[in-house]
PDB file of C-alpha atoms in Angstrom:
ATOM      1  CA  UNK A  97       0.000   0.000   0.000  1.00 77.00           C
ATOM      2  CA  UNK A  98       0.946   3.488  -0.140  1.00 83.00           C
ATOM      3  CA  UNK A  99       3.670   5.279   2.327  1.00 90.00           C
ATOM      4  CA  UNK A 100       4.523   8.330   2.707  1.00 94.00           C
ATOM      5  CA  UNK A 101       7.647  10.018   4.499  1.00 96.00           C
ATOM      6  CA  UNK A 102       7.638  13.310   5.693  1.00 97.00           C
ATOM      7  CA  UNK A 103      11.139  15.303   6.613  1.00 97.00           C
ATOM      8  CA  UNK A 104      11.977  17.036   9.063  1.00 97.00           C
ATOM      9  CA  UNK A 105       9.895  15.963  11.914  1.00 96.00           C
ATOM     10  CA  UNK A 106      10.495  19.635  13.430  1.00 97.00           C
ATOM     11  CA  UNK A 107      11.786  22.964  12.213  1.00 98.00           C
ATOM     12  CA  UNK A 108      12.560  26.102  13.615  1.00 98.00           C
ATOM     13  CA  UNK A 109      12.738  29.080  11.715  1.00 98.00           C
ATOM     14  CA  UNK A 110      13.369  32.677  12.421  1.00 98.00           C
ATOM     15  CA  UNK A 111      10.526  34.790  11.679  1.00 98.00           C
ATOM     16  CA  UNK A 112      10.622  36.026   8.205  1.00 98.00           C
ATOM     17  CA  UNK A 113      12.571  33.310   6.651  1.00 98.00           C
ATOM     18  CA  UNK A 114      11.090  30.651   4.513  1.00 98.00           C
ATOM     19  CA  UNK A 115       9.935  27.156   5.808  1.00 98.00           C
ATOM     20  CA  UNK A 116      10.557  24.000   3.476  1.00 98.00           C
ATOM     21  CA  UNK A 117       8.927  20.682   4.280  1.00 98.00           C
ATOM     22  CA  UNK A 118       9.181  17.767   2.031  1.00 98.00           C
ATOM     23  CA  UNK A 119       7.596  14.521   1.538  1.00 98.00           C
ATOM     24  CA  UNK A 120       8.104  11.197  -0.349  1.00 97.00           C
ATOM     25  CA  UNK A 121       5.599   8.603  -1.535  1.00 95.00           C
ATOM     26  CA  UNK A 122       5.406   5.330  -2.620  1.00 92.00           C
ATOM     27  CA  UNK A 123       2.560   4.715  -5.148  1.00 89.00           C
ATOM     28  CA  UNK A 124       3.336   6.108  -8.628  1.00 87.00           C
ATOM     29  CA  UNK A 125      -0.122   5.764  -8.922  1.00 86.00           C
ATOM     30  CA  UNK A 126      -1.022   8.578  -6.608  1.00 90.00           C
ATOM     31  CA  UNK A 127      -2.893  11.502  -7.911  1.00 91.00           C
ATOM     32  CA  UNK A 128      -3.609  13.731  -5.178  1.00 93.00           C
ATOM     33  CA  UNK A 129      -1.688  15.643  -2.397  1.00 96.00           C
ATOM     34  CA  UNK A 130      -2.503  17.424   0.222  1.00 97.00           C
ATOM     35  CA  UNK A 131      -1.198  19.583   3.048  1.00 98.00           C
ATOM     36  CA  UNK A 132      -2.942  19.787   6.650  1.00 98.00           C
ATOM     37  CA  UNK A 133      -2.188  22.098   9.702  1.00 98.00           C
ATOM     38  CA  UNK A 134      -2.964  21.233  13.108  1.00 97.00           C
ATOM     39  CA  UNK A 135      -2.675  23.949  15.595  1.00 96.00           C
ATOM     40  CA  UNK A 136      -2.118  22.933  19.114  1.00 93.00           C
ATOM     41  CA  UNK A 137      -5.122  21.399  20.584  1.00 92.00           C
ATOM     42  CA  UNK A 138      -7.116  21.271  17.726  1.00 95.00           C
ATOM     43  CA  UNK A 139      -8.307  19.474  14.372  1.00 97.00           C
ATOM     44  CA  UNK A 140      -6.103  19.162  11.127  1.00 97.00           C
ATOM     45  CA  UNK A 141      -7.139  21.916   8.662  1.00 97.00           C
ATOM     46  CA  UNK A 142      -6.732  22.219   4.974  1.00 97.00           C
ATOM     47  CA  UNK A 143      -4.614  24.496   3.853  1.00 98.00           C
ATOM     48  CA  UNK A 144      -3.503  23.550  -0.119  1.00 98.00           C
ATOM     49  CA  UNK A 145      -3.187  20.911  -2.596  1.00 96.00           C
ATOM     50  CA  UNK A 146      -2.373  19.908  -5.189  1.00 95.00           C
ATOM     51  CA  UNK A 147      -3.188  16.910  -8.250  1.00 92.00           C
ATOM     52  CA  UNK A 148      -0.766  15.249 -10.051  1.00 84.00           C
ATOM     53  CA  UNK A 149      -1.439  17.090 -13.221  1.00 83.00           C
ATOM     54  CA  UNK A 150      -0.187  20.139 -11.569  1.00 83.00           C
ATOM     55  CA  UNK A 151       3.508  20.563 -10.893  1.00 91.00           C
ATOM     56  CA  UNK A 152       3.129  23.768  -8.568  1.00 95.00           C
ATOM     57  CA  UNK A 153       0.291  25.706  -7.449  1.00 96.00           C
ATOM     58  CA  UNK A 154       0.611  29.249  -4.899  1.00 97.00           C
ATOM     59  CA  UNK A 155      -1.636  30.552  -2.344  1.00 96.00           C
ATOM     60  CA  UNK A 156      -0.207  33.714  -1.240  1.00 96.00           C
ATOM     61  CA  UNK A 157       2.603  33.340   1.591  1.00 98.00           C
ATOM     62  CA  UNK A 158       2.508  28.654   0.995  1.00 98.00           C
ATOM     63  CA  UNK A 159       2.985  26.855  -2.580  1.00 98.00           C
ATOM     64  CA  UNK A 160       3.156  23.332  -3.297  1.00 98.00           C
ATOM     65  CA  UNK A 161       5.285  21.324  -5.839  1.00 97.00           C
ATOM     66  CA  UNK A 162       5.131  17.952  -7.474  1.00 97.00           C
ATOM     67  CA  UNK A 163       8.096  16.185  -8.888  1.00 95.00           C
ATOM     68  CA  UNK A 164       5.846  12.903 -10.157  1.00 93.00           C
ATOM     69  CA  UNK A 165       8.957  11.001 -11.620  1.00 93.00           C
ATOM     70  CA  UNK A 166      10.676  11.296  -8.367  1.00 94.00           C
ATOM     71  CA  UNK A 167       7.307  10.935  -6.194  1.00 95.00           C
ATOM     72  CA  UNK A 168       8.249  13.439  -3.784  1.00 96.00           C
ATOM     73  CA  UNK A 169       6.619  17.225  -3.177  1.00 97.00           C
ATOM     74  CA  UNK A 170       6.894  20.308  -0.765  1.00 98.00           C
ATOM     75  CA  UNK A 171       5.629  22.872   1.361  1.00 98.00           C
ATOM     76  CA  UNK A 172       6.972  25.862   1.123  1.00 98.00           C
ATOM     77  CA  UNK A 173       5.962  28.757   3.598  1.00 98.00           C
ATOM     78  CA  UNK A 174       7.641  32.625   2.640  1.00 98.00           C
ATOM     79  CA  UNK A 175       7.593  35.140   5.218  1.00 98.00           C
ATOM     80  CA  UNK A 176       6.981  33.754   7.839  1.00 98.00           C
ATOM     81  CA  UNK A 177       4.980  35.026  10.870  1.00 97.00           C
ATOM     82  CA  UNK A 178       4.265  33.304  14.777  1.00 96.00           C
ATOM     83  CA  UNK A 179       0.672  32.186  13.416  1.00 97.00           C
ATOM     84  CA  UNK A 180       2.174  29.808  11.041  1.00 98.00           C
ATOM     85  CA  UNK A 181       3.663  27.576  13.679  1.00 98.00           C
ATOM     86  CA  UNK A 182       1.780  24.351  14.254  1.00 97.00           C
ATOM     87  CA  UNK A 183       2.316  20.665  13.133  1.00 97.00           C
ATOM     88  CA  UNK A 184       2.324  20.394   9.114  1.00 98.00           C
ATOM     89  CA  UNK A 185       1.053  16.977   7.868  1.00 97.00           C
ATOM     90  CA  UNK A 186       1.542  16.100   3.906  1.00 98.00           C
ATOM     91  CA  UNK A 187      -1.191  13.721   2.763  1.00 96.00           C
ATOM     92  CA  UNK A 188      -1.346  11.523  -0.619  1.00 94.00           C
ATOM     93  CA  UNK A 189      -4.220   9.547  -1.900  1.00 91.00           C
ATOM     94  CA  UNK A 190      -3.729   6.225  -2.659  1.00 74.00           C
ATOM     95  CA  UNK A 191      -3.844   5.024  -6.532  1.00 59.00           C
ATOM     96  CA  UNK A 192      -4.828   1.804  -6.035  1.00 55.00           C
ATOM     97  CA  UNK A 193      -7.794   2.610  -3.675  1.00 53.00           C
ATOM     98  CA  UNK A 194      -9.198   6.040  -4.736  1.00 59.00           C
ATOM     99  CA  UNK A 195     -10.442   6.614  -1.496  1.00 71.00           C
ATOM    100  CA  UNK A 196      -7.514   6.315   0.878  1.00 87.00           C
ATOM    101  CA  UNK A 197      -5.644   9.193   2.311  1.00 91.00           C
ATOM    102  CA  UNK A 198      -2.442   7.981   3.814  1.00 92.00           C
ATOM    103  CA  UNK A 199      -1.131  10.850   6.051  1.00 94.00           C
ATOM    104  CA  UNK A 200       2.799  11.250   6.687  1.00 95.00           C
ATOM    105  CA  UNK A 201       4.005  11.642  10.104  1.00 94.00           C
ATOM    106  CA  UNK A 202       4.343  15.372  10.700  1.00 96.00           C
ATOM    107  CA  UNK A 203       6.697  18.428  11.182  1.00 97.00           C
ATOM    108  CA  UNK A 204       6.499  20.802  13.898  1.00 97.00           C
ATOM    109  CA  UNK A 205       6.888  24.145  12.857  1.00 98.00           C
ATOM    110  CA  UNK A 206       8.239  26.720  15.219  1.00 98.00           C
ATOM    111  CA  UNK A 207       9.062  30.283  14.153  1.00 97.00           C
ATOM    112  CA  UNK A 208      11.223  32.209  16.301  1.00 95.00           C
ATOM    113  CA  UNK A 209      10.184  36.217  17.064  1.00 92.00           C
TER     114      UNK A 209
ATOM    115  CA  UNK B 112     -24.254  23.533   9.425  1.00 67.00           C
ATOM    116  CA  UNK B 113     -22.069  21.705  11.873  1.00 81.00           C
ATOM    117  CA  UNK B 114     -19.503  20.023   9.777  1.00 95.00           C
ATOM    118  CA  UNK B 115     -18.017  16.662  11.609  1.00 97.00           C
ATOM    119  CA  UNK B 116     -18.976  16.012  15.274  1.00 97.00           C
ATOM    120  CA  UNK B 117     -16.948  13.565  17.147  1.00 98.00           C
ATOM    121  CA  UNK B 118     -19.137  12.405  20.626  1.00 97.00           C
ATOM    122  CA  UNK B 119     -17.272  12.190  22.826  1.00 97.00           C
ATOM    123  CA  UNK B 120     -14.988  14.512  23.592  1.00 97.00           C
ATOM    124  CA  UNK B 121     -12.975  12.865  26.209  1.00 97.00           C
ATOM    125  CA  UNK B 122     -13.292   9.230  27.566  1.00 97.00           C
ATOM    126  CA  UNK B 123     -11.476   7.320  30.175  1.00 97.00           C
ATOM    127  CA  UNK B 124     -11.759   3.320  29.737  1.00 97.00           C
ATOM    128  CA  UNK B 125     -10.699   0.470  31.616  1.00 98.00           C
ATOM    129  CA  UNK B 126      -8.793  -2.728  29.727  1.00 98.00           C
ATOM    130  CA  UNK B 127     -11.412  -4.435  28.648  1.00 97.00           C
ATOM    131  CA  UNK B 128     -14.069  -2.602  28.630  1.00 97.00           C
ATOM    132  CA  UNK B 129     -16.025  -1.897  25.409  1.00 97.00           C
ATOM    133  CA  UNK B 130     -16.981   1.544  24.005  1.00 96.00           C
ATOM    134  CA  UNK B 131     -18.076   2.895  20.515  1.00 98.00           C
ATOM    135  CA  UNK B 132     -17.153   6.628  19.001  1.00 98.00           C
ATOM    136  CA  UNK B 133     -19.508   8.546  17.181  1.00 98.00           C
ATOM    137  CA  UNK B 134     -19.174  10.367  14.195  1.00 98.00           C
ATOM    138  CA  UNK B 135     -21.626  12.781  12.869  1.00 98.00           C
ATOM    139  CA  UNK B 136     -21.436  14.945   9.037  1.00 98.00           C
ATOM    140  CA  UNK B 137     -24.122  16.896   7.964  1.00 96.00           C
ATOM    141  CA  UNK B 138     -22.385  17.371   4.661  1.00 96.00           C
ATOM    142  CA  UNK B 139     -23.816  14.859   2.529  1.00 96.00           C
ATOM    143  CA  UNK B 140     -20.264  13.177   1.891  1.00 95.00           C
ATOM    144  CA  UNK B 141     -20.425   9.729   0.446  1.00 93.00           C
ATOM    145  CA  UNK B 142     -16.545   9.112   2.163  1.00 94.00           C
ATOM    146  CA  UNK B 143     -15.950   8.782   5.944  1.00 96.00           C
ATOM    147  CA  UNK B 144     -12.874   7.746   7.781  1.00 96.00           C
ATOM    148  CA  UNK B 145     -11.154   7.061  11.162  1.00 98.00           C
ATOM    149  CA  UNK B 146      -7.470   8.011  12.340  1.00 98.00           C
ATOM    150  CA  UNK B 147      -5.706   7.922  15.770  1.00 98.00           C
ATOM    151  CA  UNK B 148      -3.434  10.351  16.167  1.00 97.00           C
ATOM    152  CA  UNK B 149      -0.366   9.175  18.045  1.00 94.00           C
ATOM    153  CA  UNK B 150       2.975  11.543  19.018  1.00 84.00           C
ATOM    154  CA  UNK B 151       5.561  11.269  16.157  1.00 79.00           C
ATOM    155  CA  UNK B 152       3.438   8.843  14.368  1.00 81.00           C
ATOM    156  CA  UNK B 153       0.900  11.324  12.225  1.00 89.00           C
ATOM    157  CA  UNK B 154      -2.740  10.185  11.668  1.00 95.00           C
ATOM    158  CA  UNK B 155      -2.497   6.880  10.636  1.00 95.00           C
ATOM    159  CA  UNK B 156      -5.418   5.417   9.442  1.00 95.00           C
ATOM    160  CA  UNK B 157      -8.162   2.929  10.866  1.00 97.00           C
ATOM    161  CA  UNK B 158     -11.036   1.748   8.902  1.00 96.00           C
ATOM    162  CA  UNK B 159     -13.270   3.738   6.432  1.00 95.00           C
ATOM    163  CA  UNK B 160     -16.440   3.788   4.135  1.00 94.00           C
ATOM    164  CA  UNK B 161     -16.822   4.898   0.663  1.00 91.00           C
ATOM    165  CA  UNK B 162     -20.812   4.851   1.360  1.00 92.00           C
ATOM    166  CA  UNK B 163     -23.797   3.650   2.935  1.00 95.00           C
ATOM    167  CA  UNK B 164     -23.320   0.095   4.307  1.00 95.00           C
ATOM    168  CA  UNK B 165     -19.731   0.027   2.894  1.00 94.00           C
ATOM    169  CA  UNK B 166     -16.638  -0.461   5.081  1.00 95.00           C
ATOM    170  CA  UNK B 167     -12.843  -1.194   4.139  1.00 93.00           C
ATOM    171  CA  UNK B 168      -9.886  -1.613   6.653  1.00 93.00           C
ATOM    172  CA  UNK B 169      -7.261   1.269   6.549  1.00 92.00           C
ATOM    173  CA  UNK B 170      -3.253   0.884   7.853  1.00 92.00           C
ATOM    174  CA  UNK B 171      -4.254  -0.223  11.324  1.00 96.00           C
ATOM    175  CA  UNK B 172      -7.673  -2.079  11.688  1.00 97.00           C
ATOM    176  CA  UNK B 173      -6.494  -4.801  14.126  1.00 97.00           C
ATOM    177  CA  UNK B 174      -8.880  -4.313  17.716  1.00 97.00           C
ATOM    178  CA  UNK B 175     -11.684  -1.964  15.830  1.00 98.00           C
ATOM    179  CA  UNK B 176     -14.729  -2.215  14.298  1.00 97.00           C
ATOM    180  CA  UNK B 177     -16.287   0.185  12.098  1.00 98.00           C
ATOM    181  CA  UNK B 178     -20.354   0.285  10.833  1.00 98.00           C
ATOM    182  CA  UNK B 179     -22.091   3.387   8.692  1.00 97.00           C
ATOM    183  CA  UNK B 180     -25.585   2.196   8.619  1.00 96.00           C
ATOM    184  CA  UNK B 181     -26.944   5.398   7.777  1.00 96.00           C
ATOM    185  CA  UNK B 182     -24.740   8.043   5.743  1.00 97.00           C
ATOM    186  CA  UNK B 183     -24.391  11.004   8.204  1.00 97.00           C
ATOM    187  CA  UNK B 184     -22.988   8.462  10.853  1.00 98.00           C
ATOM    188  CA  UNK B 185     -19.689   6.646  11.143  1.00 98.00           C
ATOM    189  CA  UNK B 186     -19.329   4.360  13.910  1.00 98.00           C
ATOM    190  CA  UNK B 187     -15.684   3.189  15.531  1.00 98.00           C
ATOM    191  CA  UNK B 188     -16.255   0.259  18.310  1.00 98.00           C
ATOM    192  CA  UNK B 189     -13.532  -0.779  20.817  1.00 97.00           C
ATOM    193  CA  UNK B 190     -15.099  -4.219  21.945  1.00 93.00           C
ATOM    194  CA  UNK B 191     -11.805  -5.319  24.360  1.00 96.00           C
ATOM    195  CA  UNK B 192     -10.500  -1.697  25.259  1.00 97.00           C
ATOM    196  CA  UNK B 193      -6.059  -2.226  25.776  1.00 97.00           C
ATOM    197  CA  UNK B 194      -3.306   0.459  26.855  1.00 97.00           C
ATOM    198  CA  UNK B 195      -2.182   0.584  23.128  1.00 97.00           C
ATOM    199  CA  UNK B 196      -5.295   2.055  22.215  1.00 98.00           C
ATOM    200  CA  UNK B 197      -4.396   5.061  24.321  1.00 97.00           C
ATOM    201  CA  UNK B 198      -5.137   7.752  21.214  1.00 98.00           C
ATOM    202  CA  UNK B 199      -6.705  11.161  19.732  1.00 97.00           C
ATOM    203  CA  UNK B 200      -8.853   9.491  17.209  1.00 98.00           C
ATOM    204  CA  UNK B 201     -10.209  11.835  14.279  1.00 98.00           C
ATOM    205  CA  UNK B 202     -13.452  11.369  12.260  1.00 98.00           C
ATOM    206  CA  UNK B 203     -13.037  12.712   8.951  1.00 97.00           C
ATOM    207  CA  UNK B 204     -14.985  13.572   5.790  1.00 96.00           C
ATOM    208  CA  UNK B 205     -14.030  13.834   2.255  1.00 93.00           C
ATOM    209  CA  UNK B 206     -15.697  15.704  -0.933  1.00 90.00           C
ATOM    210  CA  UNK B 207     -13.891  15.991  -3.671  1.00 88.00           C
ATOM    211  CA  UNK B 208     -10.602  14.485  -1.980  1.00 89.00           C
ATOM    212  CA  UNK B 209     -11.082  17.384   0.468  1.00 92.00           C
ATOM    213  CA  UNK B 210     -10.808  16.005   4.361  1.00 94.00           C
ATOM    214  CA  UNK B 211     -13.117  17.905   6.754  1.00 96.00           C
ATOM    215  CA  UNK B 212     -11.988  16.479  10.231  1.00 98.00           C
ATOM    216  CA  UNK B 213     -14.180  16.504  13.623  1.00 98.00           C
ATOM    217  CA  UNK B 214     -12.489  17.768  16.908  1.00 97.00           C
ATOM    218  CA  UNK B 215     -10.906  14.660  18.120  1.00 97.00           C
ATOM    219  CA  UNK B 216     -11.653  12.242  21.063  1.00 97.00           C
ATOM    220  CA  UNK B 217      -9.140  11.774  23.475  1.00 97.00           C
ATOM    221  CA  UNK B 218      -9.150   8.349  24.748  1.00 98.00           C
ATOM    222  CA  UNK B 219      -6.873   7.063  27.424  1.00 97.00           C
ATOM    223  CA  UNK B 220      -7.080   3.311  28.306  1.00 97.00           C
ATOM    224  CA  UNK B 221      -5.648   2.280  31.982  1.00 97.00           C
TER     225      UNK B 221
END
């Protein structure tokens, strides 16, 4: 079945800076991917994704890229600010079972004032 | 419009003791699913249902049962409650790919 590996598993950035998290899969077949953030305390949120006939896509400050032949995309976070830290959680659904979603296993992001 | 509602919210067992979680979606999604959430471990997934009567095992079914006999309601069942089971579990619900989680149950197992 589908695995995914997510690196780091935390990150501390000064506030400002960009924030890079990146994540691996295992099912060439996988066609969706998407990133979650879970503030302290509460439940994993949506925040961008992207399908696999999209190598990039921006929303504002976070943007996403796909490298298919290499099965691995990214988070990236620019200028970043104290709200942004949390746990980020990359997400891919599985080919061979449309409706899986196989979750990596996190990054806590800290951003330093 | 509530979204997903986890009941309950917090739940104390005892090994061996049975209990059953209780997910809610007034979204009208066809897909449902269950995750614990363990530290340094992500949400790895339990069981889930791609409709109405329909359930499939997920990464780690082994001591849980799952039913959805109505679509709005995803059950999780514990029958033999163990220390391992010790979790956050999250409900979630999916249109489009999109997740739409509930707000956890924390269960502790002693």
């Amino acid at each position: 079945g589908e695995n995914v590996e997510q690196h780091p598993s935390t990150l501390s950035v000064q506030e400002g800076d960009s924030a890079v998290i990146k994540c691996t899969y295992s099912d060439s077949a996988s066609n969706y991917f998407p990133w979650y953030k879970q503030e302290l305390g509460k439940r994993p949120q949506l925040i961008i994704d992207i399908r696999s006939n999209v190598g990039e896509k921006k929303d504002q400050r976070i943007a996403v890229t796909l490298n298919k032949t290499a099965k691995h995309f990214s988070l990236h976070i620019t200028e970043t600010q104290p709200e942004d830290s949390a746990v980020y959680f990359c997400a891919a659904k599985a080919g061979s079972s449309a409706s899986k979603i196989i979750f990596g296993s996190g990054t806590r992001l800290s951003i330093r004032p | 419009n509530a979204g997903v509602t986890q009941t309950p919210k917090f739940r104390v067992l005892k090994t061996g003791q049975s209990m059953t979680l209780l997910c809610a979606q007034d979204m009208n999604h066809e897909y449902m699913y269950w995750y614990r959430q363990d530290p340094g471990m992500g949400l790895r997934l339990i069981h889930y249902s791609v409709g109405e009567g329909t359930t499939a095992k997920g990464e780690v079914p082994d001591g849980y049962n799952v039913s959805r006999l109505k679509k709005q309601n995803f059950l999780l069942g514990l029958e033999s409650a163990a220390p391992s089971q010790t979790s956050v579990y999250f409900c979630a619900s999916s249109y489009d790919d999109k997740a739409f989680f509930g707000q956890g149950t924390r269960l502790t197992v002693v």
